[in-house]
Amino acid sequence: MAMDALGLAFFSLSLGTGGMIAYGSYLKQQTPVLHSAAWVVGLSCAVAILAGLMIFPALHVFGLDPAAGPGLTFMTMPVVFASLPLGQLWAMVFFALLTLAALTSSVSMLELIATLFLDEFKLPRRPVIVVLSLVVFLCGIPASLSFGPWADVTGWGKNIFELMDYSVSNVMMPIGGIAVVLFAGWRVWPHVAQHCGLAGGALWGLKWSCRVLAPVLIGVLLLKNL
């Protein structure tokens, strides 16, 4: 459970992927980083709590398995909407908004990859975005088919989508998170200290959390989950 919670935090806050670093590079120098980070974390936690209050009571009422995995939304919500007046309409609205959320998340993830080619190799943005979008689209096909024609293709008891979700959320993002905090705590700490808006004991605590505490705790959870 702790690793699942860690994976959710990394994904929803774009921490393990370096998303906040990429977007932070676009901020103005006078932007209050700590204040902005507090808003992002607070809103993300609020959305997660509201989603839990919506999903888990429905699981109990309809006798569905709460451990069903990443496809839980696609199994639970159709059952819920089928029992509501104008259920098909609400289902269309819900999944349209879910699609919008997925697209906006995809844009943020795509920007990370694009930044490498744009900043390091000085390539034009439009061709880079088109090619990367095509590659990501092709990589998503096996995941989309894993609940249909390729449902029997499994490994370690998981289908393709679940393997992708597990490897990214439970392995790659924690490793990325360790790399990010070590980089922040050791390599660029003077810049972090200058812009984080903290001083005294709070700044000292953040410094050694990045350098030692956070990497150790994430590493322990990662090793226990492997």
mmCIF file with all atom_site columns, C-alpha atoms in Angstrom:
data_model
loop_
_atom_site.group_PDB
_atom_site.id
_atom_site.type_symbol
_atom_site.label_atom_id
_atom_site.label_alt_id
_atom_site.label_comp_id
_atom_site.label_asym_id
_atom_site.label_entity_id
_atom_site.label_seq_id
_atom_site.pdbx_PDB_ins_code
_atom_site.Cartn_x
_atom_site.Cartn_y
_atom_site.Cartn_z
_atom_site.occupancy
_atom_site.B_iso_or_equiv
_atom_site.pdbx_formal_charge
_atom_site.auth_seq_id
_atom_site.auth_comp_id
_atom_site.auth_asym_id
_atom_site.auth_atom_id
_atom_site.pdbx_PDB_model_num
ATOM 1   C CA . MET A 1 1   ? 0.000   0.000   0.000   1.00 0.00 ? 1   MET A CA 1
ATOM 2   C CA . ALA A 1 2   ? 2.827   2.394   0.844   1.00 0.00 ? 2   ALA A CA 1
ATOM 3   C CA . MET A 1 3   ? 4.394   1.828   -2.573  1.00 0.00 ? 3   MET A CA 1
ATOM 4   C CA . ASP A 1 4   ? 1.035   2.363   -4.297  1.00 0.00 ? 4   ASP A CA 1
ATOM 5   C CA . ALA A 1 5   ? 0.605   5.634   -2.417  1.00 0.00 ? 5   ALA A CA 1
ATOM 6   C CA . LEU A 1 6   ? 4.143   6.664   -3.340  1.00 0.00 ? 6   LEU A CA 1
ATOM 7   C CA . GLY A 1 7   ? 3.514   5.826   -6.994  1.00 0.00 ? 7   GLY A CA 1
ATOM 8   C CA . LEU A 1 8   ? 0.295   7.862   -6.950  1.00 0.00 ? 8   LEU A CA 1
ATOM 9   C CA . ALA A 1 9   ? 2.110   10.828  -5.433  1.00 0.00 ? 9   ALA A CA 1
ATOM 10  C CA . PHE A 1 10  ? 4.889   10.640  -8.001  1.00 0.00 ? 10  PHE A CA 1
ATOM 11  C CA . PHE A 1 11  ? 2.439   10.340  -10.889 1.00 0.00 ? 11  PHE A CA 1
ATOM 12  C CA . SER A 1 12  ? -0.131  12.935  -9.820  1.00 0.00 ? 12  SER A CA 1
ATOM 13  C CA . LEU A 1 13  ? 2.551   15.497  -8.931  1.00 0.00 ? 13  LEU A CA 1
ATOM 14  C CA . SER A 1 14  ? 4.868   14.620  -11.851 1.00 0.00 ? 14  SER A CA 1
ATOM 15  C CA . LEU A 1 15  ? 7.756   14.190  -9.415  1.00 0.00 ? 15  LEU A CA 1
ATOM 16  C CA . GLY A 1 16  ? 9.435   10.948  -10.435 1.00 0.00 ? 16  GLY A CA 1
ATOM 17  C CA . THR A 1 17  ? 9.370   11.934  -14.100 1.00 0.00 ? 17  THR A CA 1
ATOM 18  C CA . GLY A 1 18  ? 10.946  15.346  -13.605 1.00 0.00 ? 18  GLY A CA 1
ATOM 19  C CA . GLY A 1 19  ? 7.816   17.107  -14.812 1.00 0.00 ? 19  GLY A CA 1
ATOM 20  C CA . MET A 1 20  ? 7.970   19.829  -12.205 1.00 0.00 ? 20  MET A CA 1
ATOM 21  C CA . ILE A 1 21  ? 11.586  20.549  -13.129 1.00 0.00 ? 21  ILE A CA 1
ATOM 22  C CA . ALA A 1 22  ? 10.650  21.003  -16.790 1.00 0.00 ? 22  ALA A CA 1
ATOM 23  C CA . TYR A 1 23  ? 7.722   23.273  -15.989 1.00 0.00 ? 23  TYR A CA 1
ATOM 24  C CA . GLY A 1 24  ? 9.663   25.073  -13.287 1.00 0.00 ? 24  GLY A CA 1
ATOM 25  C CA . SER A 1 25  ? 12.157  26.170  -15.926 1.00 0.00 ? 25  SER A CA 1
ATOM 26  C CA . TYR A 1 26  ? 9.383   28.289  -17.462 1.00 0.00 ? 26  TYR A CA 1
ATOM 27  C CA . LEU A 1 27  ? 8.610   30.155  -14.227 1.00 0.00 ? 27  LEU A CA 1
ATOM 28  C CA . LYS A 1 28  ? 9.650   33.749  -13.662 1.00 0.00 ? 28  LYS A CA 1
ATOM 29  C CA . GLN A 1 29  ? 12.433  34.372  -11.158 1.00 0.00 ? 29  GLN A CA 1
ATOM 30  C CA . GLN A 1 30  ? 10.068  36.130  -8.724  1.00 0.00 ? 30  GLN A CA 1
ATOM 31  C CA . THR A 1 31  ? 7.521   33.281  -8.642  1.00 0.00 ? 31  THR A CA 1
ATOM 32  C CA . PRO A 1 32  ? 7.076   31.982  -5.030  1.00 0.00 ? 32  PRO A CA 1
ATOM 33  C CA . VAL A 1 33  ? 8.035   28.345  -5.554  1.00 0.00 ? 33  VAL A CA 1
ATOM 34  C CA . LEU A 1 34  ? 6.963   27.110  -2.113  1.00 0.00 ? 34  LEU A CA 1
ATOM 35  C CA . HIS A 1 35  ? 3.554   28.785  -2.383  1.00 0.00 ? 35  HIS A CA 1
ATOM 36  C CA . SER A 1 36  ? 2.982   27.343  -5.859  1.00 0.00 ? 36  SER A CA 1
ATOM 37  C CA . ALA A 1 37  ? 4.088   23.868  -4.730  1.00 0.00 ? 37  ALA A CA 1
ATOM 38  C CA . ALA A 1 38  ? 1.686   24.001  -1.779  1.00 0.00 ? 38  ALA A CA 1
ATOM 39  C CA . TRP A 1 39  ? -1.217  24.789  -4.106  1.00 0.00 ? 39  TRP A CA 1
ATOM 40  C CA . VAL A 1 40  ? -0.306  21.933  -6.457  1.00 0.00 ? 40  VAL A CA 1
ATOM 41  C CA . VAL A 1 41  ? 0.017   19.396  -3.640  1.00 0.00 ? 41  VAL A CA 1
ATOM 42  C CA . GLY A 1 42  ? -3.143  20.587  -1.877  1.00 0.00 ? 42  GLY A CA 1
ATOM 43  C CA . LEU A 1 43  ? -5.323  20.451  -4.994  1.00 0.00 ? 43  LEU A CA 1
ATOM 44  C CA . SER A 1 44  ? -3.905  17.062  -5.997  1.00 0.00 ? 44  SER A CA 1
ATOM 45  C CA . CYS A 1 45  ? -4.682  15.612  -2.561  1.00 0.00 ? 45  CYS A CA 1
ATOM 46  C CA . ALA A 1 46  ? -8.193  17.077  -2.636  1.00 0.00 ? 46  ALA A CA 1
ATOM 47  C CA . VAL A 1 47  ? -8.917  15.510  -6.031  1.00 0.00 ? 47  VAL A CA 1
ATOM 48  C CA . ALA A 1 48  ? -7.564  12.134  -4.873  1.00 0.00 ? 48  ALA A CA 1
ATOM 49  C CA . ILE A 1 49  ? -9.752  12.201  -1.738  1.00 0.00 ? 49  ILE A CA 1
ATOM 50  C CA . LEU A 1 50  ? -12.857 13.147  -3.734  1.00 0.00 ? 50  LEU A CA 1
ATOM 51  C CA . ALA A 1 51  ? -12.151 10.350  -6.227  1.00 0.00 ? 51  ALA A CA 1
ATOM 52  C CA . GLY A 1 52  ? -11.827 7.867   -3.365  1.00 0.00 ? 52  GLY A CA 1
ATOM 53  C CA . LEU A 1 53  ? -15.092 9.058   -1.817  1.00 0.00 ? 53  LEU A CA 1
ATOM 54  C CA . MET A 1 54  ? -16.775 8.506   -5.178  1.00 0.00 ? 54  MET A CA 1
ATOM 55  C CA . ILE A 1 55  ? -15.255 5.154   -6.153  1.00 0.00 ? 55  ILE A CA 1
ATOM 56  C CA . PHE A 1 56  ? -14.999 3.098   -2.953  1.00 0.00 ? 56  PHE A CA 1
ATOM 57  C CA . PRO A 1 57  ? -18.580 3.480   -1.673  1.00 0.00 ? 57  PRO A CA 1
ATOM 58  C CA . ALA A 1 58  ? -19.730 2.338   -5.125  1.00 0.00 ? 58  ALA A CA 1
ATOM 59  C CA . LEU A 1 59  ? -17.452 -0.698  -4.859  1.00 0.00 ? 59  LEU A CA 1
ATOM 60  C CA . HIS A 1 60  ? -19.061 -1.645  -1.564  1.00 0.00 ? 60  HIS A CA 1
ATOM 61  C CA . VAL A 1 61  ? -22.616 -1.141  -2.807  1.00 0.00 ? 61  VAL A CA 1
ATOM 62  C CA . PHE A 1 62  ? -22.169 -3.153  -6.005  1.00 0.00 ? 62  PHE A CA 1
ATOM 63  C CA . GLY A 1 63  ? -19.901 -5.815  -4.501  1.00 0.00 ? 63  GLY A CA 1
ATOM 64  C CA . LEU A 1 64  ? -16.912 -5.071  -6.736  1.00 0.00 ? 64  LEU A CA 1
ATOM 65  C CA . ASP A 1 65  ? -13.301 -5.901  -5.862  1.00 0.00 ? 65  ASP A CA 1
ATOM 66  C CA . PRO A 1 66  ? -11.365 -2.828  -4.625  1.00 0.00 ? 66  PRO A CA 1
ATOM 67  C CA . ALA A 1 67  ? -8.097  -4.589  -5.538  1.00 0.00 ? 67  ALA A CA 1
ATOM 68  C CA . ALA A 1 68  ? -9.021  -4.875  -9.206  1.00 0.00 ? 68  ALA A CA 1
ATOM 69  C CA . GLY A 1 69  ? -6.126  -2.646  -10.255 1.00 0.00 ? 69  GLY A CA 1
ATOM 70  C CA . PRO A 1 70  ? -5.695  0.207   -12.733 1.00 0.00 ? 70  PRO A CA 1
ATOM 71  C CA . GLY A 1 71  ? -8.819  -0.690  -14.707 1.00 0.00 ? 71  GLY A CA 1
ATOM 72  C CA . LEU A 1 72  ? -11.030 -0.143  -11.676 1.00 0.00 ? 72  LEU A CA 1
ATOM 73  C CA . THR A 1 73  ? -12.543 3.085   -13.003 1.00 0.00 ? 73  THR A CA 1
ATOM 74  C CA . PHE A 1 74  ? -13.619 1.417   -16.233 1.00 0.00 ? 74  PHE A CA 1
ATOM 75  C CA . MET A 1 75  ? -15.308 -1.419  -14.317 1.00 0.00 ? 75  MET A CA 1
ATOM 76  C CA . THR A 1 76  ? -16.868 0.588   -11.484 1.00 0.00 ? 76  THR A CA 1
ATOM 77  C CA . MET A 1 77  ? -18.190 3.729   -13.105 1.00 0.00 ? 77  MET A CA 1
ATOM 78  C CA . PRO A 1 78  ? -20.208 2.035   -15.893 1.00 0.00 ? 78  PRO A CA 1
ATOM 79  C CA . VAL A 1 79  ? -22.006 -0.012  -13.219 1.00 0.00 ? 79  VAL A CA 1
ATOM 80  C CA . VAL A 1 80  ? -22.714 3.128   -11.198 1.00 0.00 ? 80  VAL A CA 1
ATOM 81  C CA . PHE A 1 81  ? -23.979 5.117   -14.173 1.00 0.00 ? 81  PHE A CA 1
ATOM 82  C CA . ALA A 1 82  ? -26.174 2.224   -15.314 1.00 0.00 ? 82  ALA A CA 1
ATOM 83  C CA . SER A 1 83  ? -28.108 2.517   -12.031 1.00 0.00 ? 83  SER A CA 1
ATOM 84  C CA . LEU A 1 84  ? -28.654 6.296   -12.297 1.00 0.00 ? 84  LEU A CA 1
ATOM 85  C CA . PRO A 1 85  ? -31.342 8.259   -14.146 1.00 0.00 ? 85  PRO A CA 1
ATOM 86  C CA . LEU A 1 86  ? -29.886 9.550   -17.417 1.00 0.00 ? 86  LEU A CA 1
ATOM 87  C CA . GLY A 1 87  ? -26.943 7.272   -16.695 1.00 0.00 ? 87  GLY A CA 1
ATOM 88  C CA . GLN A 1 88  ? -25.731 7.174   -20.293 1.00 0.00 ? 88  GLN A CA 1
ATOM 89  C CA . LEU A 1 89  ? -25.559 10.965  -20.403 1.00 0.00 ? 89  LEU A CA 1
ATOM 90  C CA . TRP A 1 90  ? -23.575 11.174  -17.160 1.00 0.00 ? 90  TRP A CA 1
ATOM 91  C CA . ALA A 1 91  ? -21.312 8.376   -18.371 1.00 0.00 ? 91  ALA A CA 1
ATOM 92  C CA . MET A 1 92  ? -20.556 10.299  -21.573 1.00 0.00 ? 92  MET A CA 1
ATOM 93  C CA . VAL A 1 93  ? -19.751 13.448  -19.594 1.00 0.00 ? 93  VAL A CA 1
ATOM 94  C CA . PHE A 1 94  ? -17.580 11.567  -17.096 1.00 0.00 ? 94  PHE A CA 1
ATOM 95  C CA . PHE A 1 95  ? -15.507 9.706   -19.658 1.00 0.00 ? 95  PHE A CA 1
ATOM 96  C CA . ALA A 1 96  ? -15.179 12.826  -21.829 1.00 0.00 ? 96  ALA A CA 1
ATOM 97  C CA . LEU A 1 97  ? -13.696 14.658  -18.835 1.00 0.00 ? 97  LEU A CA 1
ATOM 98  C CA . LEU A 1 98  ? -11.509 11.638  -18.077 1.00 0.00 ? 98  LEU A CA 1
ATOM 99  C CA . THR A 1 99  ? -10.244 11.715  -21.668 1.00 0.00 ? 99  THR A CA 1
ATOM 100 C CA . LEU A 1 100 ? -9.488  15.423  -21.307 1.00 0.00 ? 100 LEU A CA 1
ATOM 101 C CA . ALA A 1 101 ? -7.555  14.738  -18.106 1.00 0.00 ? 101 ALA A CA 1
ATOM 102 C CA . ALA A 1 102 ? -5.579  11.987  -19.848 1.00 0.00 ? 102 ALA A CA 1
ATOM 103 C CA . LEU A 1 103 ? -4.753  14.284  -22.764 1.00 0.00 ? 103 LEU A CA 1
ATOM 104 C CA . THR A 1 104 ? -3.540  17.101  -20.528 1.00 0.00 ? 104 THR A CA 1
ATOM 105 C CA . SER A 1 105 ? -1.367  14.613  -18.606 1.00 0.00 ? 105 SER A CA 1
ATOM 106 C CA . SER A 1 106 ? -0.014  13.311  -21.906 1.00 0.00 ? 106 SER A CA 1
ATOM 107 C CA . VAL A 1 107 ? 0.889   16.847  -22.981 1.00 0.00 ? 107 VAL A CA 1
ATOM 108 C CA . SER A 1 108 ? 2.836   17.419  -19.762 1.00 0.00 ? 108 SER A CA 1
ATOM 109 C CA . MET A 1 109 ? 4.698   14.127  -20.162 1.00 0.00 ? 109 MET A CA 1
ATOM 110 C CA . LEU A 1 110 ? 5.402   14.821  -23.818 1.00 0.00 ? 110 LEU A CA 1
ATOM 111 C CA . GLU A 1 111 ? 6.909   18.187  -22.960 1.00 0.00 ? 111 GLU A CA 1
ATOM 112 C CA . LEU A 1 112 ? 9.570   16.429  -20.873 1.00 0.00 ? 112 LEU A CA 1
ATOM 113 C CA . ILE A 1 113 ? 10.806  14.406  -23.837 1.00 0.00 ? 113 ILE A CA 1
ATOM 114 C CA . ALA A 1 114 ? 10.452  17.303  -26.256 1.00 0.00 ? 114 ALA A CA 1
ATOM 115 C CA . THR A 1 115 ? 12.524  19.575  -24.012 1.00 0.00 ? 115 THR A CA 1
ATOM 116 C CA . LEU A 1 116 ? 15.525  17.285  -24.451 1.00 0.00 ? 116 LEU A CA 1
ATOM 117 C CA . PHE A 1 117 ? 15.453  17.544  -28.244 1.00 0.00 ? 117 PHE A CA 1
ATOM 118 C CA . LEU A 1 118 ? 14.554  21.234  -28.251 1.00 0.00 ? 118 LEU A CA 1
ATOM 119 C CA . ASP A 1 119 ? 17.154  22.440  -25.749 1.00 0.00 ? 119 ASP A CA 1
ATOM 120 C CA . GLU A 1 120 ? 20.015  20.000  -26.262 1.00 0.00 ? 120 GLU A CA 1
ATOM 121 C CA . PHE A 1 121 ? 19.815  19.337  -30.001 1.00 0.00 ? 121 PHE A CA 1
ATOM 122 C CA . LYS A 1 122 ? 18.183  22.648  -31.033 1.00 0.00 ? 122 LYS A CA 1
ATOM 123 C CA . LEU A 1 123 ? 15.609  20.907  -33.252 1.00 0.00 ? 123 LEU A CA 1
ATOM 124 C CA . PRO A 1 124 ? 12.431  22.712  -34.414 1.00 0.00 ? 124 PRO A CA 1
ATOM 125 C CA . ARG A 1 125 ? 9.450   22.171  -32.127 1.00 0.00 ? 125 ARG A CA 1
ATOM 126 C CA . ARG A 1 126 ? 6.757   21.123  -34.625 1.00 0.00 ? 126 ARG A CA 1
ATOM 127 C CA . PRO A 1 127 ? 8.581   18.102  -36.185 1.00 0.00 ? 127 PRO A CA 1
ATOM 128 C CA . VAL A 1 128 ? 9.748   16.990  -32.738 1.00 0.00 ? 128 VAL A CA 1
ATOM 129 C CA . ILE A 1 129 ? 6.207   17.101  -31.316 1.00 0.00 ? 129 ILE A CA 1
ATOM 130 C CA . VAL A 1 130 ? 4.734   15.273  -34.328 1.00 0.00 ? 130 VAL A CA 1
ATOM 131 C CA . VAL A 1 131 ? 7.311   12.465  -34.237 1.00 0.00 ? 131 VAL A CA 1
ATOM 132 C CA . LEU A 1 132 ? 7.152   12.040  -30.458 1.00 0.00 ? 132 LEU A CA 1
ATOM 133 C CA . SER A 1 133 ? 3.347   12.039  -30.493 1.00 0.00 ? 133 SER A CA 1
ATOM 134 C CA . LEU A 1 134 ? 3.383   9.280   -33.104 1.00 0.00 ? 134 LEU A CA 1
ATOM 135 C CA . VAL A 1 135 ? 5.853   7.218   -31.066 1.00 0.00 ? 135 VAL A CA 1
ATOM 136 C CA . VAL A 1 136 ? 3.792   7.624   -27.889 1.00 0.00 ? 136 VAL A CA 1
ATOM 137 C CA . PHE A 1 137 ? 0.608   6.731   -29.786 1.00 0.00 ? 137 PHE A CA 1
ATOM 138 C CA . LEU A 1 138 ? 2.197   3.517   -31.091 1.00 0.00 ? 138 LEU A CA 1
ATOM 139 C CA . CYS A 1 139 ? 3.464   2.611   -27.614 1.00 0.00 ? 139 CYS A CA 1
ATOM 140 C CA . GLY A 1 140 ? -0.059  3.073   -26.255 1.00 0.00 ? 140 GLY A CA 1
ATOM 141 C CA . ILE A 1 141 ? -1.642  0.573   -28.649 1.00 0.00 ? 141 ILE A CA 1
ATOM 142 C CA . PRO A 1 142 ? -0.569  -2.561  -26.695 1.00 0.00 ? 142 PRO A CA 1
ATOM 143 C CA . ALA A 1 143 ? -1.898  -1.013  -23.488 1.00 0.00 ? 143 ALA A CA 1
ATOM 144 C CA . SER A 1 144 ? -5.277  -0.237  -25.052 1.00 0.00 ? 144 SER A CA 1
ATOM 145 C CA . LEU A 1 145 ? -5.552  -3.761  -26.482 1.00 0.00 ? 145 LEU A CA 1
ATOM 146 C CA . SER A 1 146 ? -4.651  -5.416  -23.172 1.00 0.00 ? 146 SER A CA 1
ATOM 147 C CA . PHE A 1 147 ? -8.294  -5.244  -22.027 1.00 0.00 ? 147 PHE A CA 1
ATOM 148 C CA . GLY A 1 148 ? -9.554  -6.634  -25.343 1.00 0.00 ? 148 GLY A CA 1
ATOM 149 C CA . PRO A 1 149 ? -7.911  -8.801  -28.021 1.00 0.00 ? 149 PRO A CA 1
ATOM 150 C CA . TRP A 1 150 ? -4.609  -9.027  -26.124 1.00 0.00 ? 150 TRP A CA 1
ATOM 151 C CA . ALA A 1 151 ? -6.135  -9.711  -22.708 1.00 0.00 ? 151 ALA A CA 1
ATOM 152 C CA . ASP A 1 152 ? -4.496  -13.158 -22.645 1.00 0.00 ? 152 ASP A CA 1
ATOM 153 C CA . VAL A 1 153 ? -1.009  -11.696 -23.111 1.00 0.00 ? 153 VAL A CA 1
ATOM 154 C CA . THR A 1 154 ? 0.293   -11.603 -19.539 1.00 0.00 ? 154 THR A CA 1
ATOM 155 C CA . GLY A 1 155 ? 3.499   -11.627 -17.554 1.00 0.00 ? 155 GLY A CA 1
ATOM 156 C CA . TRP A 1 156 ? 3.970   -12.086 -13.816 1.00 0.00 ? 156 TRP A CA 1
ATOM 157 C CA . GLY A 1 157 ? 0.187   -12.301 -13.517 1.00 0.00 ? 157 GLY A CA 1
ATOM 158 C CA . LYS A 1 158 ? -0.407  -8.905  -15.132 1.00 0.00 ? 158 LYS A CA 1
ATOM 159 C CA . ASN A 1 159 ? -1.631  -7.876  -18.564 1.00 0.00 ? 159 ASN A CA 1
ATOM 160 C CA . ILE A 1 160 ? 0.301   -5.391  -20.719 1.00 0.00 ? 160 ILE A CA 1
ATOM 161 C CA . PHE A 1 161 ? -1.389  -2.308  -19.284 1.00 0.00 ? 161 PHE A CA 1
ATOM 162 C CA . GLU A 1 162 ? -0.846  -3.482  -15.703 1.00 0.00 ? 162 GLU A CA 1
ATOM 163 C CA . LEU A 1 163 ? 2.810   -4.302  -16.427 1.00 0.00 ? 163 LEU A CA 1
ATOM 164 C CA . MET A 1 164 ? 3.340   -0.814  -17.850 1.00 0.00 ? 164 MET A CA 1
ATOM 165 C CA . ASP A 1 165 ? 1.566   0.779   -14.895 1.00 0.00 ? 165 ASP A CA 1
ATOM 166 C CA . TYR A 1 166 ? 3.509   -1.289  -12.340 1.00 0.00 ? 166 TYR A CA 1
ATOM 167 C CA . SER A 1 167 ? 6.920   -0.760  -13.916 1.00 0.00 ? 167 SER A CA 1
ATOM 168 C CA . VAL A 1 168 ? 6.428   2.997   -14.242 1.00 0.00 ? 168 VAL A CA 1
ATOM 169 C CA . SER A 1 169 ? 4.635   3.723   -10.949 1.00 0.00 ? 169 SER A CA 1
ATOM 170 C CA . ASN A 1 170 ? 6.469   1.253   -8.714  1.00 0.00 ? 170 ASN A CA 1
ATOM 171 C CA . VAL A 1 171 ? 9.963   1.141   -10.219 1.00 0.00 ? 171 VAL A CA 1
ATOM 172 C CA . MET A 1 172 ? 10.858  3.870   -12.695 1.00 0.00 ? 172 MET A CA 1
ATOM 173 C CA . MET A 1 173 ? 9.257   6.834   -10.928 1.00 0.00 ? 173 MET A CA 1
ATOM 174 C CA . PRO A 1 174 ? 10.691  5.998   -7.479  1.00 0.00 ? 174 PRO A CA 1
ATOM 175 C CA . ILE A 1 175 ? 14.137  5.699   -9.057  1.00 0.00 ? 175 ILE A CA 1
ATOM 176 C CA . GLY A 1 176 ? 13.527  8.988   -10.844 1.00 0.00 ? 176 GLY A CA 1
ATOM 177 C CA . GLY A 1 177 ? 12.364  10.532  -7.577  1.00 0.00 ? 177 GLY A CA 1
ATOM 178 C CA . ILE A 1 178 ? 15.582  9.490   -5.846  1.00 0.00 ? 178 ILE A CA 1
ATOM 179 C CA . ALA A 1 179 ? 17.584  11.011  -8.689  1.00 0.00 ? 179 ALA A CA 1
ATOM 180 C CA . VAL A 1 180 ? 15.614  14.275  -8.489  1.00 0.00 ? 180 VAL A CA 1
ATOM 181 C CA . VAL A 1 181 ? 16.046  14.809  -4.738  1.00 0.00 ? 181 VAL A CA 1
ATOM 182 C CA . LEU A 1 182 ? 19.731  13.889  -4.861  1.00 0.00 ? 182 LEU A CA 1
ATOM 183 C CA . PHE A 1 183 ? 20.219  16.326  -7.733  1.00 0.00 ? 183 PHE A CA 1
ATOM 184 C CA . ALA A 1 184 ? 18.336  19.047  -5.859  1.00 0.00 ? 184 ALA A CA 1
ATOM 185 C CA . GLY A 1 185 ? 20.091  18.393  -2.556  1.00 0.00 ? 185 GLY A CA 1
ATOM 186 C CA . TRP A 1 186 ? 23.654  18.032  -3.799  1.00 0.00 ? 186 TRP A CA 1
ATOM 187 C CA . ARG A 1 187 ? 24.118  19.402  -7.303  1.00 0.00 ? 187 ARG A CA 1
ATOM 188 C CA . VAL A 1 188 ? 21.947  22.530  -7.419  1.00 0.00 ? 188 VAL A CA 1
ATOM 189 C CA . TRP A 1 189 ? 21.237  23.174  -3.748  1.00 0.00 ? 189 TRP A CA 1
ATOM 190 C CA . PRO A 1 190 ? 22.365  26.857  -3.807  1.00 0.00 ? 190 PRO A CA 1
ATOM 191 C CA . HIS A 1 191 ? 19.719  27.583  -6.437  1.00 0.00 ? 191 HIS A CA 1
ATOM 192 C CA . VAL A 1 192 ? 17.079  25.624  -4.487  1.00 0.00 ? 192 VAL A CA 1
ATOM 193 C CA . ALA A 1 193 ? 17.913  27.492  -1.278  1.00 0.00 ? 193 ALA A CA 1
ATOM 194 C CA . GLN A 1 194 ? 17.703  30.824  -3.079  1.00 0.00 ? 194 GLN A CA 1
ATOM 195 C CA . HIS A 1 195 ? 14.234  30.299  -4.527  1.00 0.00 ? 195 HIS A CA 1
ATOM 196 C CA . CYS A 1 196 ? 12.403  28.005  -2.074  1.00 0.00 ? 196 CYS A CA 1
ATOM 197 C CA . GLY A 1 197 ? 11.443  30.844  0.290   1.00 0.00 ? 197 GLY A CA 1
ATOM 198 C CA . LEU A 1 198 ? 12.687  29.158  3.476   1.00 0.00 ? 198 LEU A CA 1
ATOM 199 C CA . ALA A 1 199 ? 15.306  30.096  6.034   1.00 0.00 ? 199 ALA A CA 1
ATOM 200 C CA . GLY A 1 200 ? 16.872  28.830  9.251   1.00 0.00 ? 200 GLY A CA 1
ATOM 201 C CA . GLY A 1 201 ? 15.845  25.433  10.566  1.00 0.00 ? 201 GLY A CA 1
ATOM 202 C CA . ALA A 1 202 ? 13.238  24.885  7.850   1.00 0.00 ? 202 ALA A CA 1
ATOM 203 C CA . LEU A 1 203 ? 15.850  25.383  5.138   1.00 0.00 ? 203 LEU A CA 1
ATOM 204 C CA . TRP A 1 204 ? 18.280  23.073  6.955   1.00 0.00 ? 204 TRP A CA 1
ATOM 205 C CA . GLY A 1 205 ? 15.564  20.412  7.249   1.00 0.00 ? 205 GLY A CA 1
ATOM 206 C CA . LEU A 1 206 ? 14.717  20.645  3.551   1.00 0.00 ? 206 LEU A CA 1
ATOM 207 C CA . LYS A 1 207 ? 18.387  20.417  2.636   1.00 0.00 ? 207 LYS A CA 1
ATOM 208 C CA . TRP A 1 208 ? 19.043  17.180  4.504   1.00 0.00 ? 208 TRP A CA 1
ATOM 209 C CA . SER A 1 209 ? 15.671  15.750  3.556   1.00 0.00 ? 209 SER A CA 1
ATOM 210 C CA . CYS A 1 210 ? 16.716  16.070  -0.072  1.00 0.00 ? 210 CYS A CA 1
ATOM 211 C CA . ARG A 1 211 ? 20.239  14.826  0.537   1.00 0.00 ? 211 ARG A CA 1
ATOM 212 C CA . VAL A 1 212 ? 19.580  11.891  2.867   1.00 0.00 ? 212 VAL A CA 1
ATOM 213 C CA . LEU A 1 213 ? 16.097  11.357  4.314   1.00 0.00 ? 213 LEU A CA 1
ATOM 214 C CA . ALA A 1 214 ? 13.958  11.295  1.160   1.00 0.00 ? 214 ALA A CA 1
ATOM 215 C CA . PRO A 1 215 ? 16.354  9.123   -0.924  1.00 0.00 ? 215 PRO A CA 1
ATOM 216 C CA . VAL A 1 216 ? 16.702  6.606   1.913   1.00 0.00 ? 216 VAL A CA 1
ATOM 217 C CA . LEU A 1 217 ? 12.954  6.325   2.571   1.00 0.00 ? 217 LEU A CA 1
ATOM 218 C CA . ILE A 1 218 ? 12.106  6.024   -1.123  1.00 0.00 ? 218 ILE A CA 1
ATOM 219 C CA . GLY A 1 219 ? 14.882  3.458   -1.567  1.00 0.00 ? 219 GLY A CA 1
ATOM 220 C CA . VAL A 1 220 ? 13.620  1.358   1.355   1.00 0.00 ? 220 VAL A CA 1
ATOM 221 C CA . LEU A 1 221 ? 10.087  1.284   -0.067  1.00 0.00 ? 221 LEU A CA 1
ATOM 222 C CA . LEU A 1 222 ? 11.428  0.463   -3.519  1.00 0.00 ? 222 LEU A CA 1
ATOM 223 C CA . LEU A 1 223 ? 13.551  -2.451  -2.260  1.00 0.00 ? 223 LEU A CA 1
ATOM 224 C CA . LYS A 1 224 ? 10.691  -3.830  -0.157  1.00 0.00 ? 224 LYS A CA 1
ATOM 225 C CA . ASN A 1 225 ? 8.406   -3.800  -3.179  1.00 0.00 ? 225 ASN A CA 1
ATOM 226 C CA . LEU A 1 226 ? 10.786  -5.553  -5.606  1.00 0.00 ? 226 LEU A CA 1
#
